[in-house]
C-alpha cells in the first residue's frame, strides 16, 4: 500500500487549530501522507495571535527541497507565507522543480493557494508589500485559489465591503482569474444570505473556471458558531488532498466544503475563544489492528485473550490429559464420545445456518466445508462406539444430556439471532480448542504424562486424530475464515466486546462438557443419567 | 464532549515522520487534542537531516505561554530542544506555571522527556553543552524519561557500548533516576537479544521506579525493519497521551510500546530511506458522520439518498396521489387495503424477530412498540373493509398476492439471516415512506390535486391517518430507533453498502406493491386474481 502525498507550505500555529497543524490533520483525515514546510512560527491560541517569528527564506527553500527531492508531492497547498522574500523563495523552488508556471509547471504542481492575509482573530499575517508578489508571482502557479470575501476584495484591490451580492462575487472571481490562476473558489462564509421566511440563512460558495469563465454555485446552511478557527486552512488542505487523489477541481472543492461543514458541526470545546474544528470527525477507532507481522491472526488472538482464564482451563483440562495418559475411565470416555456425537449434529446445523447467513459464495463454501468435516468427524465417533460394542442405532438413541443441550442450543441461538460473524465466533472455541489440545498432547507438554503406545493406551487414537494433520488443517482454515469474515467488514469496539462475551460463554460450556465426562467416570451409570437429567 | 490535551515541545520535521508532526499525529490517534511549541526547524526527509534553524528562546517561551494560558495541557512531552538557552526557557516557563519541580511542580506538569540527542539517521540534534542543562535542569521535571540505549549511556556519561546486558540497563536506569526523574523507561531496541534456538530475537524495555528502585521488564519480538523514523518521538508522545488520559506510568508505557510496535508493522513506503511509522493504524474511516446540527439523522438520510430514484418514485407514487385526489378506483383501494392487511401481519412478525435479535431491553421495547402499532394499524384496515361490506373473516380468507409474498418474505428473510440492524433497515422503507407520503399529501403539494372533503373523497381518512399526529409520531420514534441502533455499534463502509442495497430493494418492492394496486383498478377481478397468481 502506498499513500498519496500532500505538501503544505504555511505557518505554524502553537494552538494547532490552524496552520500546518490543521493542514496535516486534514491531509491525514483524507488518507494522504502530509509533509510540511514552515514559513513562520506563531505564538497563537484560540483568543488570537500573540507573536510571530519568520523563518529565513533560505530555510524555507531547504525544507521544500528536502520534501520534494525524497518524498515528492501529489499536490501542494500554500497558506501563510510571511513576506515577499518567502514568496519569492517558494516560487523559485517551484520553478526549479516544475519549470515555468505557464509552460506546464502550474498544472504539474497542483497548487492550492490559500491567500492568508489576516487571521480569523484579526491579526495581519502578510505585509502589504508581499501582497503584490503573491498576486503577480504566485497566483499564476495556482490550480485553485481559495479566498474568502475580504481576501478576494483585497487581492483585486477592491474596497473592503465591495462584495454585497453573488453577482459581485462572480465579477471579483473573474478578475482574479485573469491573473493566471486556473480556478477561483470564492468562499461566501462572510456573507450569509437570507433564505425563505423562517430566518434561515445560507452561504454561497462560488467556483469559477478561469478558462471558460463559467461559474457554479453551492449553497450550504449558515451556522452562526464559535469554533471556526482554521477553517480556511482546513478547506484548502482538503481541496489539495482531493486533487492528490485525482479528483476534479469541482469534486475536490465540493467534498472539501462538506468536510469542513461536518468538521465545524462536530467541533468540541478547546480554549476560551474561537476553537478549532474537529478534523478527525470522519475517523473512528479501529477496534482491532489489521493482521501484521507481529500478529497475523489478531481476531483469534483477541478472542482467546479476552476469554482469559476460561480458555486456559479449557485447553489444559484434566479430561483430555487423562486420554493422553491413558488413565481415563472407560465410562468417562464412552459418555463423552456419545454426547460429542450428538453435539456435532447440532454443531453441523449451526455451521449450515452460517452458510444461510451469507450471499458470498466463498464464505458459503467455507461454512460448507466445515459441515463436511463435521460429518466425517461423526463417522469417526461411530467407529469408536462400534469398537466398544455400541451400534450406530444405539448411538443414535442416546438422549442428549442437559450439558449438551445447554451448549448446542446456545450455539444455535447465537447463530440464529446474530449475523454471520456471531455464527462463526460461537463455533470457534470448539474448532480451535480441540486443535490446541490435540497439538499440545501430541507434541508432549512438560508436566503432562503421555502414553503414546496404542497397545497400552486405548485413547491414543483420539489424540492422534485431533493433533494430526487433517484436524490441524481444519483449524487453520477455520481461523483464516474467521479472520477474513472480520476483515471483510470490521466492527466497532462495542460489537467486538459482544463477540468476546459469546466466545467466552462457549468456552465455559466446553469446560462444562468435559467436566461432565470426568463426572461420568466417577459415578454409576444411573447416577450419571440422573445428574444429566436423563431417564434411568 | 471535551478532549484531554497534550503539549509537545520539539523540533519540526519537514518530512513529518518525526518531531512535532509525529507527536501531533500520535496524540490525535490517542483521541487527545495536541498543541505544539516549535524549538527548531529542520529540513529533513527519510534520508537524513539536511539543515537546522533554531527558534529564538523568547519565541519558544511565547509559544508555551500561548498554549498553557488558554488551552492548558493534561500532559507535556519534550523532544529536540536545540540548545542550552531553549532548555532554560522551557524550564522557566514550567516554573512560572507549576512552581518548583521538587515542590509538586514535577507531578503537576506530567512531563515525558524524550532526551533527543541524535537523529535515527545520525545527525546530532543537541550540542554537548546543552546536555548538561538537560541533565541538571530539565530531568528533575520529568515524570518519565524515555532514552534509548545510546541516549541513556550519553546522559549518564558512560562510554558508548557500555550497556551489553539487561543488568547493565538496570544499573544505568538507576543512575538516571538519581537525577530527580520519577520513572525511567529505558528502551532496548538497540540491543536485540537472541531468544530460543530458532534465530528469533527479542527486545527488552525496562521501566524503573525512581522511588522504590524496582524495575519491570517487557519483551517484544525484534523486527529488523526499515521504517523506524520517528519511533522515539512517537513512543514518548504516546506515553504523554496515556498520562493525559489518567493512566498509570506502567500502563502508559506498556500501551505506548504496543502502539509503536503496531505502527511499525503497519507502515507503508514513504521516501527512499527510513520511512515513518503508520501513526493512524488504530483508526479507520467512519462510514457515516455522527448526528450533528447539519444532519441530525445521518443514517436515514444516507439510506434514502442511496436508494435515489427508487425513493423518489415510491414517495411520489400515483396510487397515494389518487387517494388524496379521491380519484382512485374502488377496486384498486380494496385490493390494496386487503393485501396491506396481510402485509402488516408479516411486517409485525419481522419486527418481533427484531426484538428476538437483541438482549438490550430498550431496543427490544422499541421493536415491541412497533409491533403494537402495527396491530393497531391492522384494526384500522379491518374497519375500512367493514365499511365496504367485507367482514373480518372474509378479510382473513383473502389469499396473499405474489407481490405481497415477494415483499414480506424478503423482509422476513433479511431479518432472519442478518442481525438487528438488517431487521431494522429492511422494515424502514414502509415505516418512513408512508410517513413521507401522508405528510406530503396532508399539507398539499404543488402540482398534486387534493380533495380533503371527507364527504366527497372516501379515501381522505386514509391520508389523514398517515399524515396525522399518531402515525407521524411512530415514524419519528422509528427513525430514532434506527439511528440509535447504528450509533450503538457503528459499521464499516462495506456493511453500510450492504444495508443500502437492502433498503433500496425494499423500496422497490413498495413500488411494486402500489403498482399492483393501480393495476387492480384497471382490470376485472378475474384478471387481477390471475395476474397475482391467485385462484379465480
PDB file of C-alpha atoms in Angstrom, chain A residues 1-3 5 7 12-18 20-21 24-25 28-29 31-38 41-48 50-56 58-59 62-67 69-71 220-223 225 261-262 264-273 276-278 280-290 292-295 356-359 412-420 422 487-492 494-495 498, chain B residues 1-3 5 7 12-18 20-21 24-25 28-29 31-38 41-48 50-56 58-59 62-67 69-71 220-223 225 261-262 264-273 276-278 280-290 292-295 356-359 412-420 422 487-492 494-495 498:
ATOM      1  CA  UNK A   1       0.000   0.000   0.000  1.00  0.00           C
ATOM      2  CA  UNK A   2       1.316   3.434  -0.904  1.00  0.00           C
ATOM      3  CA  UNK A   3      -0.196   6.787   0.017  1.00  0.00           C
ATOM      4  CA  UNK A   5       1.348  12.814  -0.607  1.00  0.00           C
ATOM      5  CA  UNK A   7       2.891  19.187   0.959  1.00  0.00           C
ATOM      6  CA  UNK A  12       2.887  27.041  12.496  1.00  0.00           C
ATOM      7  CA  UNK A  13       0.021  27.595  14.974  1.00  0.00           C
ATOM      8  CA  UNK A  14       1.084  26.626  18.506  1.00  0.00           C
ATOM      9  CA  UNK A  15      -2.600  26.128  19.376  1.00  0.00           C
ATOM     10  CA  UNK A  16      -2.771  23.662  16.437  1.00  0.00           C
ATOM     11  CA  UNK A  17      -6.162  24.845  15.195  1.00  0.00           C
ATOM     12  CA  UNK A  18      -4.788  26.444  12.021  1.00  0.00           C
ATOM     13  CA  UNK A  20       0.458  23.376   9.159  1.00  0.00           C
ATOM     14  CA  UNK A  21      -1.045  21.653  12.200  1.00  0.00           C
ATOM     15  CA  UNK A  24      -1.536  17.879   8.425  1.00  0.00           C
ATOM     16  CA  UNK A  25      -4.610  16.726  10.350  1.00  0.00           C
ATOM     17  CA  UNK A  28      -4.316  12.602   7.346  1.00  0.00           C
ATOM     18  CA  UNK A  29      -8.111  12.546   7.632  1.00  0.00           C
ATOM     19  CA  UNK A  31      -5.849   9.245   3.901  1.00  0.00           C
ATOM     20  CA  UNK A  32      -2.886  11.082   2.385  1.00  0.00           C
ATOM     21  CA  UNK A  33       0.627  11.460   3.778  1.00  0.00           C
ATOM     22  CA  UNK A  34       1.261  15.114   4.672  1.00  0.00           C
ATOM     23  CA  UNK A  35       4.613  16.901   4.764  1.00  0.00           C
ATOM     24  CA  UNK A  36       5.165  20.476   5.941  1.00  0.00           C
ATOM     25  CA  UNK A  37       7.376  23.445   5.192  1.00  0.00           C
ATOM     26  CA  UNK A  38       7.182  26.060   7.924  1.00  0.00           C
ATOM     27  CA  UNK A  41       6.261  30.432  13.886  1.00  0.00           C
ATOM     28  CA  UNK A  42       3.274  31.961  15.642  1.00  0.00           C
ATOM     29  CA  UNK A  43       2.591  32.006  19.350  1.00  0.00           C
ATOM     30  CA  UNK A  44      -1.155  31.623  18.987  1.00  0.00           C
ATOM     31  CA  UNK A  45      -4.195  30.249  20.748  1.00  0.00           C
ATOM     32  CA  UNK A  46      -7.975  30.358  20.353  1.00  0.00           C
ATOM     33  CA  UNK A  47      -8.012  34.001  21.523  1.00  0.00           C
ATOM     34  CA  UNK A  48      -5.573  35.382  18.956  1.00  0.00           C
ATOM     35  CA  UNK A  50       0.352  36.789  20.424  1.00  0.00           C
ATOM     36  CA  UNK A  51       3.636  36.777  18.478  1.00  0.00           C
ATOM     37  CA  UNK A  52       5.144  35.882  15.088  1.00  0.00           C
ATOM     38  CA  UNK A  53       8.713  34.963  14.056  1.00  0.00           C
ATOM     39  CA  UNK A  54       9.606  34.327  10.427  1.00  0.00           C
ATOM     40  CA  UNK A  55      11.811  31.502   9.172  1.00  0.00           C
ATOM     41  CA  UNK A  56      14.597  32.567   6.804  1.00  0.00           C
ATOM     42  CA  UNK A  58      16.742  30.035   2.615  1.00  0.00           C
ATOM     43  CA  UNK A  59      15.463  27.626   5.243  1.00  0.00           C
ATOM     44  CA  UNK A  62      15.783  23.974   2.063  1.00  0.00           C
ATOM     45  CA  UNK A  63      12.644  22.411   3.564  1.00  0.00           C
ATOM     46  CA  UNK A  64      10.883  22.393   0.174  1.00  0.00           C
ATOM     47  CA  UNK A  65      13.903  20.690  -1.398  1.00  0.00           C
ATOM     48  CA  UNK A  66      14.122  18.083   1.368  1.00  0.00           C
ATOM     49  CA  UNK A  67      10.472  17.154   0.848  1.00  0.00           C
ATOM     50  CA  UNK A  69      13.681  15.536  -3.526  1.00  0.00           C
ATOM     51  CA  UNK A  70      12.753  12.488  -1.482  1.00  0.00           C
ATOM     52  CA  UNK A  71       9.030  12.163  -0.767  1.00  0.00           C
ATOM     53  CA  UNK A 220     -24.934  25.403   2.465  1.00  0.00           C
ATOM     54  CA  UNK A 221     -26.839  26.244   5.642  1.00  0.00           C
ATOM     55  CA  UNK A 222     -25.149  29.079   7.574  1.00  0.00           C
ATOM     56  CA  UNK A 223     -24.315  28.163  11.141  1.00  0.00           C
ATOM     57  CA  UNK A 225     -20.965  29.073  15.551  1.00  0.00           C
ATOM     58  CA  UNK A 261     -19.104  21.852   7.367  1.00  0.00           C
ATOM     59  CA  UNK A 262     -19.107  18.499   9.185  1.00  0.00           C
ATOM     60  CA  UNK A 264     -17.389  22.634  12.282  1.00  0.00           C
ATOM     61  CA  UNK A 265     -20.556  20.853  13.373  1.00  0.00           C
ATOM     62  CA  UNK A 266     -18.553  18.147  15.167  1.00  0.00           C
ATOM     63  CA  UNK A 267     -16.172  20.536  16.969  1.00  0.00           C
ATOM     64  CA  UNK A 268     -15.590  20.308  20.711  1.00  0.00           C
ATOM     65  CA  UNK A 269     -14.603  22.956  23.231  1.00  0.00           C
ATOM     66  CA  UNK A 270     -10.875  23.824  23.188  1.00  0.00           C
ATOM     67  CA  UNK A 271      -9.634  27.078  24.764  1.00  0.00           C
ATOM     68  CA  UNK A 272     -11.716  30.126  25.634  1.00  0.00           C
ATOM     69  CA  UNK A 273     -12.006  31.724  22.166  1.00  0.00           C
ATOM     70  CA  UNK A 276     -10.611  24.551  16.227  1.00  0.00           C
ATOM     71  CA  UNK A 277     -12.856  22.384  14.089  1.00  0.00           C
ATOM     72  CA  UNK A 278     -12.853  18.606  14.576  1.00  0.00           C
ATOM     73  CA  UNK A 280     -10.996  13.719  12.667  1.00  0.00           C
ATOM     74  CA  UNK A 281     -14.779  13.593  12.668  1.00  0.00           C
ATOM     75  CA  UNK A 282     -14.553  11.198   9.729  1.00  0.00           C
ATOM     76  CA  UNK A 283     -12.400   8.618  11.538  1.00  0.00           C
ATOM     77  CA  UNK A 284     -13.199   6.193  14.311  1.00  0.00           C
ATOM     78  CA  UNK A 285     -11.043   3.882  16.386  1.00  0.00           C
ATOM     79  CA  UNK A 286     -10.256   0.581  14.699  1.00  0.00           C
ATOM     80  CA  UNK A 287     -11.349  -1.997  17.225  1.00  0.00           C
ATOM     81  CA  UNK A 288      -8.575  -4.439  16.218  1.00  0.00           C
ATOM     82  CA  UNK A 289      -5.262  -3.934  14.409  1.00  0.00           C
ATOM     83  CA  UNK A 290      -5.071  -5.233  10.866  1.00  0.00           C
ATOM     84  CA  UNK A 292       0.560  -7.802  10.506  1.00  0.00           C
ATOM     85  CA  UNK A 293       3.956  -9.465  11.121  1.00  0.00           C
ATOM     86  CA  UNK A 294       3.528  -9.049  14.870  1.00  0.00           C
ATOM     87  CA  UNK A 295       0.075 -10.519  14.853  1.00  0.00           C
ATOM     88  CA  UNK A 356     -27.520 -19.405   5.080  1.00  0.00           C
ATOM     89  CA  UNK A 357     -26.391 -16.111   6.614  1.00  0.00           C
ATOM     90  CA  UNK A 358     -24.195 -15.065   3.694  1.00  0.00           C
ATOM     91  CA  UNK A 359     -24.629 -14.483  -0.032  1.00  0.00           C
ATOM     92  CA  UNK A 412     -27.744 -22.374  17.611  1.00  0.00           C
ATOM     93  CA  UNK A 413     -29.473 -19.401  19.257  1.00  0.00           C
ATOM     94  CA  UNK A 414     -26.453 -17.121  18.826  1.00  0.00           C
ATOM     95  CA  UNK A 415     -26.185 -18.214  15.192  1.00  0.00           C
ATOM     96  CA  UNK A 416     -29.875 -17.580  14.613  1.00  0.00           C
ATOM     97  CA  UNK A 417     -30.181 -14.206  16.261  1.00  0.00           C
ATOM     98  CA  UNK A 418     -26.878 -12.764  15.129  1.00  0.00           C
ATOM     99  CA  UNK A 419     -25.185 -12.418  11.777  1.00  0.00           C
ATOM    100  CA  UNK A 420     -22.508 -14.497  10.064  1.00  0.00           C
ATOM    101  CA  UNK A 422     -21.742 -14.295  15.507  1.00  0.00           C
ATOM    102  CA  UNK A 487     -11.508  -8.249   7.740  1.00  0.00           C
ATOM    103  CA  UNK A 488     -14.263  -8.049   5.093  1.00  0.00           C
ATOM    104  CA  UNK A 489     -16.349  -5.933   7.435  1.00  0.00           C
ATOM    105  CA  UNK A 490     -14.563  -4.506  10.501  1.00  0.00           C
ATOM    106  CA  UNK A 491     -16.726  -3.954  13.564  1.00  0.00           C
ATOM    107  CA  UNK A 492     -16.918  -1.379  16.332  1.00  0.00           C
ATOM    108  CA  UNK A 494     -18.806  -2.374  21.298  1.00  0.00           C
ATOM    109  CA  UNK A 495     -19.550  -5.173  18.840  1.00  0.00           C
ATOM    110  CA  UNK A 498     -20.167  -8.598  22.485  1.00  0.00           C
TER     111      UNK A 498
ATOM    112  CA  UNK B   1     -17.558  16.247  24.851  1.00  0.00           C
ATOM    113  CA  UNK B   2     -14.195  17.648  25.854  1.00  0.00           C
ATOM    114  CA  UNK B   3     -10.772  16.266  24.981  1.00  0.00           C
ATOM    115  CA  UNK B   5      -4.835  17.982  25.848  1.00  0.00           C
ATOM    116  CA  UNK B   7       1.527  19.771  24.541  1.00  0.00           C
ATOM    117  CA  UNK B  12       9.731  20.389  13.259  1.00  0.00           C
ATOM    118  CA  UNK B  13      10.450  17.624  10.711  1.00  0.00           C
ATOM    119  CA  UNK B  14       9.555  18.765   7.188  1.00  0.00           C
ATOM    120  CA  UNK B  15       9.197  15.083   6.190  1.00  0.00           C
ATOM    121  CA  UNK B  16       6.653  14.750   9.036  1.00  0.00           C
ATOM    122  CA  UNK B  17       7.911  11.365  10.219  1.00  0.00           C
ATOM    123  CA  UNK B  18       9.360  12.687  13.473  1.00  0.00           C
ATOM    124  CA  UNK B  20       6.047  17.747  16.396  1.00  0.00           C
ATOM    125  CA  UNK B  21       4.466  16.286  13.260  1.00  0.00           C
ATOM    126  CA  UNK B  24       0.610  15.547  16.887  1.00  0.00           C
ATOM    127  CA  UNK B  25      -0.383  12.511  14.836  1.00  0.00           C
ATOM    128  CA  UNK B  28      -4.611  12.574  17.706  1.00  0.00           C
ATOM    129  CA  UNK B  29      -4.529   8.786  17.315  1.00  0.00           C
ATOM    130  CA  UNK B  31      -8.015  10.840  20.999  1.00  0.00           C
ATOM    131  CA  UNK B  32      -6.320  13.789  22.674  1.00  0.00           C
ATOM    132  CA  UNK B  33      -6.018  17.363  21.403  1.00  0.00           C
ATOM    133  CA  UNK B  34      -2.370  18.139  20.636  1.00  0.00           C
ATOM    134  CA  UNK B  35      -0.685  21.547  20.724  1.00  0.00           C
ATOM    135  CA  UNK B  36       2.888  22.255  19.678  1.00  0.00           C
ATOM    136  CA  UNK B  37       5.770  24.530  20.588  1.00  0.00           C
ATOM    137  CA  UNK B  38       8.485  24.509  17.940  1.00  0.00           C
ATOM    138  CA  UNK B  41      13.035  23.923  12.084  1.00  0.00           C
ATOM    139  CA  UNK B  42      14.729  21.034  10.283  1.00  0.00           C
ATOM    140  CA  UNK B  43      14.914  20.476   6.547  1.00  0.00           C
ATOM    141  CA  UNK B  44      14.632  16.715   6.790  1.00  0.00           C
ATOM    142  CA  UNK B  45      13.402  13.677   4.896  1.00  0.00           C
ATOM    143  CA  UNK B  46      13.631   9.899   5.175  1.00  0.00           C
ATOM    144  CA  UNK B  47      17.308  10.016   4.125  1.00  0.00           C
ATOM    145  CA  UNK B  48      18.526  12.404   6.820  1.00  0.00           C
ATOM    146  CA  UNK B  50      19.780  18.434   5.581  1.00  0.00           C
ATOM    147  CA  UNK B  51      19.589  21.651   7.610  1.00  0.00           C
ATOM    148  CA  UNK B  52      18.565  23.021  11.023  1.00  0.00           C
ATOM    149  CA  UNK B  53      17.499  26.521  12.135  1.00  0.00           C
ATOM    150  CA  UNK B  54      16.718  27.284  15.774  1.00  0.00           C
ATOM    151  CA  UNK B  55      13.793  29.347  17.005  1.00  0.00           C
ATOM    152  CA  UNK B  56      14.675  32.099  19.478  1.00  0.00           C
ATOM    153  CA  UNK B  58      11.955  34.028  23.641  1.00  0.00           C
ATOM    154  CA  UNK B  59       9.667  32.767  20.909  1.00  0.00           C
ATOM    155  CA  UNK B  62       5.918  32.853  23.974  1.00  0.00           C
ATOM    156  CA  UNK B  63       4.502  29.712  22.338  1.00  0.00           C
ATOM    157  CA  UNK B  64       4.435  27.836  25.669  1.00  0.00           C
ATOM    158  CA  UNK B  65       2.591  30.757  27.283  1.00  0.00           C
ATOM    159  CA  UNK B  66       0.063  30.984  24.433  1.00  0.00           C
ATOM    160  CA  UNK B  67      -0.771  27.292  24.805  1.00  0.00           C
ATOM    161  CA  UNK B  69      -2.618  30.292  29.240  1.00  0.00           C
ATOM    162  CA  UNK B  70      -5.567  29.337  27.063  1.00  0.00           C
ATOM    163  CA  UNK B  71      -5.738  25.645  26.226  1.00  0.00           C
ATOM    164  CA  UNK B 220       8.666  -7.802  22.351  1.00  0.00           C
ATOM    165  CA  UNK B 221       9.678  -9.589  19.149  1.00  0.00           C
ATOM    166  CA  UNK B 222      12.517  -7.763  17.371  1.00  0.00           C
ATOM    167  CA  UNK B 223      11.706  -6.836  13.788  1.00  0.00           C
ATOM    168  CA  UNK B 225      12.637  -3.292   9.543  1.00  0.00           C
ATOM    169  CA  UNK B 261       5.107  -1.928  17.528  1.00  0.00           C
ATOM    170  CA  UNK B 262       1.820  -1.975  15.601  1.00  0.00           C
ATOM    171  CA  UNK B 264       5.989  -0.038  12.705  1.00  0.00           C
ATOM    172  CA  UNK B 265       4.336  -3.217  11.459  1.00  0.00           C
ATOM    173  CA  UNK B 266       1.624  -1.242   9.633  1.00  0.00           C
ATOM    174  CA  UNK B 267       3.981   1.270   7.982  1.00  0.00           C
ATOM    175  CA  UNK B 268       3.848   1.967   4.256  1.00  0.00           C
ATOM    176  CA  UNK B 269       6.542   3.124   1.852  1.00  0.00           C
ATOM    177  CA  UNK B 270       7.289   6.878   2.034  1.00  0.00           C
ATOM    178  CA  UNK B 271      10.548   8.263   0.611  1.00  0.00           C
ATOM    179  CA  UNK B 272      13.678   6.328  -0.221  1.00  0.00           C
ATOM    180  CA  UNK B 273      15.192   5.973   3.264  1.00  0.00           C
ATOM    181  CA  UNK B 276       7.786   6.922   9.020  1.00  0.00           C
ATOM    182  CA  UNK B 277       5.643   4.549  11.024  1.00  0.00           C
ATOM    183  CA  UNK B 278       1.887   4.438  10.415  1.00  0.00           C
ATOM    184  CA  UNK B 280      -3.104   6.097  12.241  1.00  0.00           C
ATOM    185  CA  UNK B 281      -3.112   2.301  12.131  1.00  0.00           C
ATOM    186  CA  UNK B 282      -5.560   2.369  15.016  1.00  0.00           C
ATOM    187  CA  UNK B 283      -8.155   4.474  13.195  1.00  0.00           C
ATOM    188  CA  UNK B 284     -10.466   3.661  10.330  1.00  0.00           C
ATOM    189  CA  UNK B 285     -12.814   5.788   8.271  1.00  0.00           C
ATOM    190  CA  UNK B 286     -16.157   6.389   9.915  1.00  0.00           C
ATOM    191  CA  UNK B 287     -18.663   5.202   7.349  1.00  0.00           C
ATOM    192  CA  UNK B 288     -21.181   7.881   8.358  1.00  0.00           C
ATOM    193  CA  UNK B 289     -20.806  11.186  10.211  1.00  0.00           C
ATOM    194  CA  UNK B 290     -22.139  11.306  13.753  1.00  0.00           C
ATOM    195  CA  UNK B 292     -24.903  16.854  14.138  1.00  0.00           C
ATOM    196  CA  UNK B 293     -26.695  20.190  13.565  1.00  0.00           C
ATOM    197  CA  UNK B 294     -26.234  19.848   9.832  1.00  0.00           C
ATOM    198  CA  UNK B 295     -27.546  16.338   9.761  1.00  0.00           C
ATOM    199  CA  UNK B 356     -35.601 -11.587  19.374  1.00  0.00           C
ATOM    200  CA  UNK B 357     -32.324 -10.360  17.863  1.00  0.00           C
ATOM    201  CA  UNK B 358     -31.346  -8.132  20.792  1.00  0.00           C
ATOM    202  CA  UNK B 359     -30.769  -8.569  24.515  1.00  0.00           C
ATOM    203  CA  UNK B 412     -38.529 -11.831   6.861  1.00  0.00           C
ATOM    204  CA  UNK B 413     -35.516 -13.473   5.203  1.00  0.00           C
ATOM    205  CA  UNK B 414     -33.314 -10.392   5.644  1.00  0.00           C
ATOM    206  CA  UNK B 415     -34.415 -10.157   9.273  1.00  0.00           C
ATOM    207  CA  UNK B 416     -33.701 -13.856   9.842  1.00  0.00           C
ATOM    208  CA  UNK B 417     -30.323 -14.049   8.190  1.00  0.00           C
ATOM    209  CA  UNK B 418     -28.965 -10.686   9.352  1.00  0.00           C
ATOM    210  CA  UNK B 419     -28.669  -9.023  12.717  1.00  0.00           C
ATOM    211  CA  UNK B 420     -30.819  -6.399  14.436  1.00  0.00           C
ATOM    212  CA  UNK B 422     -30.632  -5.617   8.970  1.00  0.00           C
ATOM    213  CA  UNK B 487     -24.898   4.764  16.826  1.00  0.00           C
ATOM    214  CA  UNK B 488     -24.616   1.987  19.451  1.00  0.00           C
ATOM    215  CA  UNK B 489     -22.471  -0.031  17.085  1.00  0.00           C
ATOM    216  CA  UNK B 490     -21.082   1.823  14.035  1.00  0.00           C
ATOM    217  CA  UNK B 491     -20.440  -0.304  10.962  1.00  0.00           C
ATOM    218  CA  UNK B 492     -17.856  -0.400   8.199  1.00  0.00           C
ATOM    219  CA  UNK B 494     -18.793  -2.282   3.227  1.00  0.00           C
ATOM    220  CA  UNK B 495     -21.573  -3.123   5.676  1.00  0.00           C
ATOM    221  CA  UNK B 498     -24.979  -3.828   2.022  1.00  0.00           C
TER     222      UNK B 498
END
